[in-house]
C-alpha cells in the first residue's frame, strides 16, 4: 500500500512539471570565434545578452574618427566605470583625427588586451570590462573598466582589537589584496587567481609568500580547489565547506579571519591565504587548534598582558565546557564531593523544583541558546528588549516560580558567558555543541562520563589533520616552532617559523 | 549498505551500555536526608544497638526565593537496630527521604557503650559502608548519645554540620580535644601497641563542688560556666585500649599528650604557668611546638629506657607579677627553669598514670620503637604494650622564648603607686 502511495504521488507530481528545455544551442554559439562582420557579431551578442530586455547591458555604436571605421562598445554599465569609459575610451575614439594611429594607441585606459572566442569575451564583459568590436577586425579589444559597487573599508566587527589596526576586509577582493600588500611590501608576495565555478565564474585568489610557502602544500591546496565541480561558489564561507577535509567534523579546520593584519602575519609564517570577491574575510590554511584559540590582540599587548588574557580564555573554554556537566554529575552521583554548606544550599534550592537536575539544566541551557540566537536575528531597534526578556523573565521569574533553582541560573550563565570569551565563531559553536554532549554524558555516567568523553574528544582532536598538518601541532605532535600555543613567548625568543608547515625558510631571524 | 550495518551495530552497542550502567547510582540531591551525626547506645538486647540520627534540614537558614521556611534546623530520630547499614531503610519508616551518610561528620558513642566489650564489632560496621568517610570524628559522650543530641542546642551555629565542624576543629586547634578520626582508631587498634584518644563531650554539668578545676584540669561537664548558651561542652579525651574505652584524660592531660605525641598537633595553645618570682601569680603564655620531639630508646637493657627531649617555644603574653623578663637575662633563665620543671612534672605524672592505670601509652612511641627491631617478628615478640609499664621514661624539656607581648616595657609598680 505504501508503495502504491509513492508511485501515485510520483506520477501526479510529474504531470504538473514544466517541459524540459535545453541551453545546448546557446552553449555551442559561445564556443565560436567572432567574425569580421560587425553587424553579425553585434546581433550575436545582442541575442546572448537578451538585448534590450536586459536593461543594464549597453551597446554603443560609434564611428571612430580619423580611421573612419564603425565600431561597437559593449559593457554592463552597473559594474563598470562609466566616467572612465567616457573619458578614456569614447572621447579619444570619437575625437581622433589622425588616420594612421592604431587602436591600442588611441585608447588611454590602463590596459588593453584582445580576445577572439565569444566565451572569453563574454567573461570579460561579465567582469565589468568593455569589449570594443571594430568593423573588419577578427578580434575584440578588451579594455579594463570594471567598477563593482561595494562598501568601503570598515572596522573589524567580529575580531575586535583595542590597539591593533582597525581595518577589516570588505567584499571587494582588490581592496583586500591592497590591504595585505600594505602590510607585506615584498615582491615575493604572490597573488594567483583561478576560476572555481562554472556558471557564476567565481574567482579565488591564492595569496602566499613565494620564498616561504611549501610548494607541496600549495599544490595540495590548488588540487583540492581544482577538484571542485560546481556551478557557483558565492563566497569563502561556502568555499571553506567544499575544501575542508572532514566536513562532518565538529572541529573547524580552516581559519576564517576578517583582519588583514592576522592574514598578513599568517602569510609571513608560511601559511596560505585564500581571498574571494563578496567575502569580507580571508581563509587561512592549514589551521591548527591554536589559531582558533589565539586572537590578534594577544601579540599586540605586552607579554604578560597577552598571556594573562590567554590564561583567562583557556579557563573560559573549560568553564564553558564543564560547569553545567560538573553540576549535574556532582548533584546526581557525587554529592559527597561538595562541601557540606554548598551541598545543603543546592539541596535546599532544589527542594521545590519539579524536574530533575538534568532537565533543569537542559531547560536553562536551551533558554540561553534561544536568547543568543534570537538576539542575533532580532532587528536592531527592538534589540534591547531581548536583554530584559532574557534577564528578567528567564532568570529571576523562573527562579521565583520554582521552575529552576538559582544555582542552575548561575551555572548556566557562567558557562554561557565564558563561551563568549572564545572569539572565533566556529570554535564557539564547537564548544557550545560539546557542552551539550558533556551534559548528557554527565547525566548518564557522572564524572566518569565527563572524563570518558573528554578523553575521546582529545583522541579525536589528535587524529584530525588540516591539509596534512596535525590539529594540535606544534604541541602534540611536537614540532619546532615559535612556541606560540597556550602561552606565547617573548618576541625576541620567537626564532622559528612553524616547522609543521615545512616552510622554505625556518628561521625568522 | 555495509557501512549502514556497521553504524547500526555500533549504535546498538552504545544504547546497550546506556542501559547496562550508570543511572542506577544516580539520585537527586534534594531527595536525600543528610545524616550529620550518628549516635550509638546500648540497647537492651545484646546483639542490638540504639541508633540515633541527627539529620540536617537543608532548607534551614537559606534564603530561597519563592518562599522560605520555618522548619527547625534538624531532626533527631532514635531507634533500636541490628547494624549501621540496614538501619537506613528502617529509618525510612519515619523519615521521608533516602538516608545518606555523605555528610556524616561525627560518630557519637555513649561512655557506657564505649566500655562494652562488643563495642569494636559495631565500630567495624563503619568500615564496610562506602559512604562513611574515615575522617569522621569519634566522640564519646558522658550520657547516652540519644540524650546528648536532644539536649544539644547550639544558639548561633544552628545548622548542625557547621556546629560540629567548628567546635571540634577549634577544640583540636586549642589542644583541648585530640584529633580522633576513625582511621586512627582502626590504625591504633590494629597495631595493638598504643592507646587511642577520642574526643570527650557532654551536655551534663558535673555538680561536684570539690573537684579541682583550675589550670585546664577538667573534662567535659566539669568546666563551670553560666549564661544563655548551649549546655554541650567538649573537653578532654576518652582513652581506648584495644578498641575499648578504659578511662579519661582531662583537657590539660590531653594537651600534654599532644605535646608528647608528634602525630597529634595543636596549633593554638594558650596556657598559664606559675610565676617563679611570685607564687601567687601565673604567667600567661602561648605554647608552640616548632620542632619534632627527639625520642631515643634503649630497649636492649633489662629495664628499657626512653629518653624524650621536647623542644618548646614559649611566648610570654602577660605576667601579673610585672617582672621585666624581656630585659633581664637572669630572670628569663629562672623563668625557663621554672617552666621546664613544671612541664616535666606534669609529663612525668601523666606518664606514671599511663604506666600504672592504663598500662599503655597514647604518645605514639611504639612507632619509634619499631625502628629499633630488625624484623617484625622480633618487634612482636618484644610486645610493646606489655613492656611499656616497666620502662623508665626520662623527660627533658627544652624551652626557648619567643616574644614577650606587644609592649615590652613595663612600668615599675612602686613608682606608680608612689
mmCIF file of C-alpha atoms in Angstrom, chain A residues 46-300:
data_model
loop_
_atom_site.group_PDB
_atom_site.id
_atom_site.type_symbol
_atom_site.label_atom_id
_atom_site.label_comp_id
_atom_site.label_asym_id
_atom_site.label_seq_id
_atom_site.Cartn_x
_atom_site.Cartn_y
_atom_site.Cartn_z
ATOM 1 C CA UNK A 46 22.577 41.131 -28.511
ATOM 2 C CA UNK A 47 20.838 37.776 -28.626
ATOM 3 C CA UNK A 48 23.145 36.325 -25.959
ATOM 4 C CA UNK A 49 22.525 39.240 -23.635
ATOM 5 C CA UNK A 50 18.789 39.316 -24.452
ATOM 6 C CA UNK A 51 19.130 42.914 -25.508
ATOM 7 C CA UNK A 52 17.134 45.105 -24.969
ATOM 8 C CA UNK A 53 15.286 43.127 -22.255
ATOM 9 C CA UNK A 54 18.472 43.064 -20.212
ATOM 10 C CA UNK A 55 18.407 46.652 -19.142
ATOM 11 C CA UNK A 56 21.935 47.326 -17.927
ATOM 12 C CA UNK A 57 23.775 45.888 -20.933
ATOM 13 C CA UNK A 58 24.810 48.697 -23.244
ATOM 14 C CA UNK A 59 25.669 48.574 -26.962
ATOM 15 C CA UNK A 60 27.198 51.841 -28.086
ATOM 16 C CA UNK A 61 27.643 52.329 -31.856
ATOM 17 C CA UNK A 62 30.347 54.761 -32.752
ATOM 18 C CA UNK A 63 32.290 55.976 -35.747
ATOM 19 C CA UNK A 64 35.981 56.092 -34.921
ATOM 20 C CA UNK A 65 37.386 59.410 -36.007
ATOM 21 C CA UNK A 66 40.419 59.551 -38.342
ATOM 22 C CA UNK A 67 40.362 55.901 -39.428
ATOM 23 C CA UNK A 68 36.636 56.116 -40.117
ATOM 24 C CA UNK A 69 35.542 52.694 -39.055
ATOM 25 C CA UNK A 70 32.301 51.624 -37.495
ATOM 26 C CA UNK A 71 32.669 50.171 -34.042
ATOM 27 C CA UNK A 72 30.531 48.931 -31.137
ATOM 28 C CA UNK A 73 31.324 49.191 -27.440
ATOM 29 C CA UNK A 74 29.687 46.510 -25.273
ATOM 30 C CA UNK A 75 29.632 46.793 -21.482
ATOM 31 C CA UNK A 76 27.385 46.412 -18.480
ATOM 32 C CA UNK A 77 27.017 49.823 -17.006
ATOM 33 C CA UNK A 78 26.179 48.736 -13.462
ATOM 34 C CA UNK A 79 29.554 47.106 -12.946
ATOM 35 C CA UNK A 80 31.806 49.345 -14.975
ATOM 36 C CA UNK A 81 33.236 52.785 -14.501
ATOM 37 C CA UNK A 82 31.119 54.866 -16.952
ATOM 38 C CA UNK A 83 33.066 58.008 -16.214
ATOM 39 C CA UNK A 84 36.236 56.317 -17.230
ATOM 40 C CA UNK A 85 34.636 54.818 -20.354
ATOM 41 C CA UNK A 86 33.609 58.250 -21.479
ATOM 42 C CA UNK A 87 36.924 59.979 -20.824
ATOM 43 C CA UNK A 88 39.405 57.292 -21.734
ATOM 44 C CA UNK A 89 37.613 55.297 -24.453
ATOM 45 C CA UNK A 90 34.791 57.231 -26.080
ATOM 46 C CA UNK A 91 36.431 60.621 -26.214
ATOM 47 C CA UNK A 92 39.765 59.541 -27.735
ATOM 48 C CA UNK A 93 37.995 57.310 -30.269
ATOM 49 C CA UNK A 94 35.450 59.894 -31.393
ATOM 50 C CA UNK A 95 37.779 62.861 -31.405
ATOM 51 C CA UNK A 96 40.676 61.195 -33.209
ATOM 52 C CA UNK A 97 41.770 62.923 -36.378
ATOM 53 C CA UNK A 98 44.868 61.023 -37.419
ATOM 54 C CA UNK A 99 44.121 58.128 -39.804
ATOM 55 C CA UNK A 100 47.388 56.259 -39.184
ATOM 56 C CA UNK A 101 47.076 55.536 -35.472
ATOM 57 C CA UNK A 102 46.406 52.084 -34.096
ATOM 58 C CA UNK A 103 43.504 51.361 -31.767
ATOM 59 C CA UNK A 104 45.885 50.474 -28.881
ATOM 60 C CA UNK A 105 47.429 53.894 -29.120
ATOM 61 C CA UNK A 106 44.103 55.673 -29.243
ATOM 62 C CA UNK A 107 42.677 54.367 -26.020
ATOM 63 C CA UNK A 108 44.161 55.912 -22.920
ATOM 64 C CA UNK A 109 42.857 53.246 -20.498
ATOM 65 C CA UNK A 110 45.314 51.336 -18.266
ATOM 66 C CA UNK A 111 45.254 48.015 -20.017
ATOM 67 C CA UNK A 112 44.012 46.841 -23.338
ATOM 68 C CA UNK A 113 44.019 43.238 -24.482
ATOM 69 C CA UNK A 114 42.418 41.280 -27.271
ATOM 70 C CA UNK A 115 40.194 38.200 -27.395
ATOM 71 C CA UNK A 116 38.671 36.112 -30.145
ATOM 72 C CA UNK A 117 36.457 33.465 -28.609
ATOM 73 C CA UNK A 118 32.943 34.576 -27.789
ATOM 74 C CA UNK A 119 33.115 32.780 -24.431
ATOM 75 C CA UNK A 120 36.249 34.679 -23.412
ATOM 76 C CA UNK A 121 34.809 37.997 -24.492
ATOM 77 C CA UNK A 122 31.624 37.318 -22.526
ATOM 78 C CA UNK A 123 33.665 36.510 -19.444
ATOM 79 C CA UNK A 124 35.432 39.847 -19.650
ATOM 80 C CA UNK A 125 32.220 41.791 -20.172
ATOM 81 C CA UNK A 126 30.695 39.998 -17.200
ATOM 82 C CA UNK A 127 33.642 41.172 -15.125
ATOM 83 C CA UNK A 128 32.772 44.766 -15.879
ATOM 84 C CA UNK A 129 35.244 45.320 -18.705
ATOM 85 C CA UNK A 130 34.460 46.955 -22.033
ATOM 86 C CA UNK A 131 34.564 44.990 -25.292
ATOM 87 C CA UNK A 132 35.298 47.030 -28.408
ATOM 88 C CA UNK A 133 34.311 45.444 -31.724
ATOM 89 C CA UNK A 134 35.563 47.156 -34.867
ATOM 90 C CA UNK A 135 34.374 46.601 -38.410
ATOM 91 C CA UNK A 136 36.788 44.279 -40.215
ATOM 92 C CA UNK A 137 38.667 43.146 -37.101
ATOM 93 C CA UNK A 138 38.553 39.425 -36.242
ATOM 94 C CA UNK A 139 39.257 40.170 -32.611
ATOM 95 C CA UNK A 140 37.732 42.262 -29.885
ATOM 96 C CA UNK A 141 39.611 44.746 -27.764
ATOM 97 C CA UNK A 142 39.060 44.276 -24.065
ATOM 98 C CA UNK A 143 39.522 47.421 -22.032
ATOM 99 C CA UNK A 144 39.743 47.302 -18.252
ATOM 100 C CA UNK A 145 36.968 49.386 -16.785
ATOM 101 C CA UNK A 146 35.488 47.248 -14.037
ATOM 102 C CA UNK A 147 33.950 49.040 -11.085
ATOM 103 C CA UNK A 148 31.801 46.925 -8.842
ATOM 104 C CA UNK A 149 29.799 48.640 -6.168
ATOM 105 C CA UNK A 150 30.582 47.816 -2.547
ATOM 106 C CA UNK A 151 31.139 49.367 0.812
ATOM 107 C CA UNK A 152 34.359 50.963 1.880
ATOM 108 C CA UNK A 153 36.860 49.661 4.419
ATOM 109 C CA UNK A 154 35.258 49.475 7.804
ATOM 110 C CA UNK A 155 36.184 48.456 11.324
ATOM 111 C CA UNK A 156 36.521 44.817 12.234
ATOM 112 C CA UNK A 157 33.342 43.764 13.990
ATOM 113 C CA UNK A 158 33.868 40.144 14.922
ATOM 114 C CA UNK A 159 37.529 40.232 15.843
ATOM 115 C CA UNK A 160 37.767 43.454 17.773
ATOM 116 C CA UNK A 161 41.180 44.666 18.777
ATOM 117 C CA UNK A 162 41.814 47.535 21.132
ATOM 118 C CA UNK A 163 45.253 48.563 19.996
ATOM 119 C CA UNK A 164 45.764 46.727 16.710
ATOM 120 C CA UNK A 165 44.763 48.090 13.323
ATOM 121 C CA UNK A 166 41.063 48.674 12.955
ATOM 122 C CA UNK A 167 40.656 47.863 9.261
ATOM 123 C CA UNK A 168 38.794 44.806 8.170
ATOM 124 C CA UNK A 169 38.439 43.059 4.848
ATOM 125 C CA UNK A 170 35.451 44.052 2.762
ATOM 126 C CA UNK A 171 33.599 42.476 -0.123
ATOM 127 C CA UNK A 172 35.918 43.779 -2.854
ATOM 128 C CA UNK A 173 38.787 41.430 -3.346
ATOM 129 C CA UNK A 174 41.007 44.111 -4.833
ATOM 130 C CA UNK A 175 40.684 46.172 -1.678
ATOM 131 C CA UNK A 176 41.530 43.112 0.383
ATOM 132 C CA UNK A 177 44.625 42.404 -1.652
ATOM 133 C CA UNK A 178 45.620 46.020 -1.308
ATOM 134 C CA UNK A 179 45.238 45.762 2.482
ATOM 135 C CA UNK A 180 47.552 42.761 2.536
ATOM 136 C CA UNK A 181 50.073 44.331 0.182
ATOM 137 C CA UNK A 182 50.100 47.320 2.514
ATOM 138 C CA UNK A 183 51.422 45.049 5.248
ATOM 139 C CA UNK A 184 53.798 42.895 3.219
ATOM 140 C CA UNK A 185 55.662 45.120 0.788
ATOM 141 C CA UNK A 186 57.565 42.393 -0.951
ATOM 142 C CA UNK A 187 57.987 41.133 -4.467
ATOM 143 C CA UNK A 188 57.674 37.619 -3.062
ATOM 144 C CA UNK A 189 54.035 38.121 -2.154
ATOM 145 C CA UNK A 190 52.197 36.338 -4.946
ATOM 146 C CA UNK A 191 48.514 36.648 -5.685
ATOM 147 C CA UNK A 192 47.342 33.939 -8.079
ATOM 148 C CA UNK A 193 43.816 33.629 -9.220
ATOM 149 C CA UNK A 194 41.724 30.805 -10.565
ATOM 150 C CA UNK A 195 38.098 30.372 -11.514
ATOM 151 C CA UNK A 196 36.311 27.836 -9.344
ATOM 152 C CA UNK A 197 32.749 27.701 -10.512
ATOM 153 C CA UNK A 198 31.452 27.024 -13.991
ATOM 154 C CA UNK A 199 28.414 29.250 -14.304
ATOM 155 C CA UNK A 200 28.987 32.153 -11.980
ATOM 156 C CA UNK A 201 32.693 32.209 -12.782
ATOM 157 C CA UNK A 202 33.687 32.983 -9.187
ATOM 158 C CA UNK A 203 37.342 33.593 -8.760
ATOM 159 C CA UNK A 204 39.539 32.505 -5.901
ATOM 160 C CA UNK A 205 42.802 34.269 -5.146
ATOM 161 C CA UNK A 206 45.673 32.345 -3.605
ATOM 162 C CA UNK A 207 47.878 34.615 -1.581
ATOM 163 C CA UNK A 208 51.256 33.347 -0.400
ATOM 164 C CA UNK A 209 54.825 34.395 0.100
ATOM 165 C CA UNK A 210 56.748 32.684 -2.643
ATOM 166 C CA UNK A 211 60.001 32.064 -0.801
ATOM 167 C CA UNK A 212 58.321 30.810 2.380
ATOM 168 C CA UNK A 213 55.422 28.632 1.402
ATOM 169 C CA UNK A 214 55.949 24.926 0.924
ATOM 170 C CA UNK A 215 55.291 24.113 -2.721
ATOM 171 C CA UNK A 216 53.752 20.720 -1.983
ATOM 172 C CA UNK A 217 51.342 22.317 0.440
ATOM 173 C CA UNK A 218 50.437 24.927 -2.158
ATOM 174 C CA UNK A 219 49.966 22.159 -4.713
ATOM 175 C CA UNK A 220 47.667 20.244 -2.348
ATOM 176 C CA UNK A 221 45.544 23.312 -1.793
ATOM 177 C CA UNK A 222 45.344 24.015 -5.518
ATOM 178 C CA UNK A 223 44.399 20.427 -6.283
ATOM 179 C CA UNK A 224 41.727 20.464 -3.625
ATOM 180 C CA UNK A 225 40.228 23.602 -5.146
ATOM 181 C CA UNK A 226 40.546 22.346 -8.718
ATOM 182 C CA UNK A 227 38.549 19.266 -7.770
ATOM 183 C CA UNK A 228 35.515 21.375 -7.005
ATOM 184 C CA UNK A 229 32.985 20.847 -9.759
ATOM 185 C CA UNK A 230 30.078 23.150 -9.150
ATOM 186 C CA UNK A 231 28.158 25.921 -10.859
ATOM 187 C CA UNK A 232 28.509 28.590 -8.263
ATOM 188 C CA UNK A 233 30.503 29.374 -5.132
ATOM 189 C CA UNK A 234 29.249 32.570 -3.689
ATOM 190 C CA UNK A 235 31.905 33.290 -1.111
ATOM 191 C CA UNK A 236 34.663 31.972 1.114
ATOM 192 C CA UNK A 237 32.288 30.541 3.701
ATOM 193 C CA UNK A 238 30.890 28.217 1.024
ATOM 194 C CA UNK A 239 34.340 27.503 -0.358
ATOM 195 C CA UNK A 240 35.520 26.553 3.127
ATOM 196 C CA UNK A 241 32.903 23.826 3.314
ATOM 197 C CA UNK A 242 33.914 22.498 -0.087
ATOM 198 C CA UNK A 243 37.617 22.166 0.607
ATOM 199 C CA UNK A 244 37.827 21.128 4.249
ATOM 200 C CA UNK A 245 38.957 17.605 4.992
ATOM 201 C CA UNK A 246 36.280 16.390 7.369
ATOM 202 C CA UNK A 247 33.030 18.019 6.505
ATOM 203 C CA UNK A 248 31.100 16.246 9.244
ATOM 204 C CA UNK A 249 33.659 17.035 11.904
ATOM 205 C CA UNK A 250 32.707 19.190 14.843
ATOM 206 C CA UNK A 251 36.053 20.978 14.801
ATOM 207 C CA UNK A 252 36.829 23.701 12.254
ATOM 208 C CA UNK A 253 39.989 23.082 10.249
ATOM 209 C CA UNK A 254 40.190 26.296 8.222
ATOM 210 C CA UNK A 255 40.524 29.661 9.880
ATOM 211 C CA UNK A 256 38.227 32.411 8.699
ATOM 212 C CA UNK A 257 39.516 35.833 9.692
ATOM 213 C CA UNK A 258 38.345 39.311 8.793
ATOM 214 C CA UNK A 259 41.542 41.004 9.934
ATOM 215 C CA UNK A 260 44.138 41.782 7.244
ATOM 216 C CA UNK A 261 46.842 42.056 9.903
ATOM 217 C CA UNK A 262 46.151 38.497 11.066
ATOM 218 C CA UNK A 263 46.131 37.230 7.493
ATOM 219 C CA UNK A 264 49.425 39.010 6.854
ATOM 220 C CA UNK A 265 51.081 37.579 9.944
ATOM 221 C CA UNK A 266 49.964 34.080 8.901
ATOM 222 C CA UNK A 267 51.392 34.686 5.422
ATOM 223 C CA UNK A 268 54.717 35.617 6.948
ATOM 224 C CA UNK A 269 54.794 32.294 8.787
ATOM 225 C CA UNK A 270 54.335 30.358 5.548
ATOM 226 C CA UNK A 271 50.577 29.807 5.571
ATOM 227 C CA UNK A 272 48.376 30.209 2.517
ATOM 228 C CA UNK A 273 45.535 32.716 2.418
ATOM 229 C CA UNK A 274 42.523 32.495 0.133
ATOM 230 C CA UNK A 275 40.524 35.542 -0.910
ATOM 231 C CA UNK A 276 37.330 35.904 -2.896
ATOM 232 C CA UNK A 277 35.035 38.617 -4.031
ATOM 233 C CA UNK A 278 31.892 39.017 -1.915
ATOM 234 C CA UNK A 279 33.594 37.810 1.244
ATOM 235 C CA UNK A 280 34.626 40.285 3.903
ATOM 236 C CA UNK A 281 37.120 37.745 5.156
ATOM 237 C CA UNK A 282 40.042 35.544 4.244
ATOM 238 C CA UNK A 283 40.652 31.842 4.709
ATOM 239 C CA UNK A 284 43.886 30.809 6.366
ATOM 240 C CA UNK A 285 45.057 27.280 5.833
ATOM 241 C CA UNK A 286 46.178 24.944 7.160
ATOM 242 C CA UNK A 287 44.753 25.859 10.539
ATOM 243 C CA UNK A 288 45.618 24.311 13.884
ATOM 244 C CA UNK A 289 43.623 24.367 17.080
ATOM 245 C CA UNK A 290 45.745 27.241 18.327
ATOM 246 C CA UNK A 291 44.846 29.584 15.509
ATOM 247 C CA UNK A 292 41.240 29.422 16.696
ATOM 248 C CA UNK A 293 42.239 29.989 20.269
ATOM 249 C CA UNK A 294 44.505 32.976 19.613
ATOM 250 C CA UNK A 295 43.449 36.500 18.814
ATOM 251 C CA UNK A 296 45.400 39.258 17.128
ATOM 252 C CA UNK A 297 45.421 41.220 20.344
ATOM 253 C CA UNK A 298 47.456 38.565 22.177
ATOM 254 C CA UNK A 299 50.529 39.600 20.267
ATOM 255 C CA UNK A 300 49.915 43.336 20.309
#
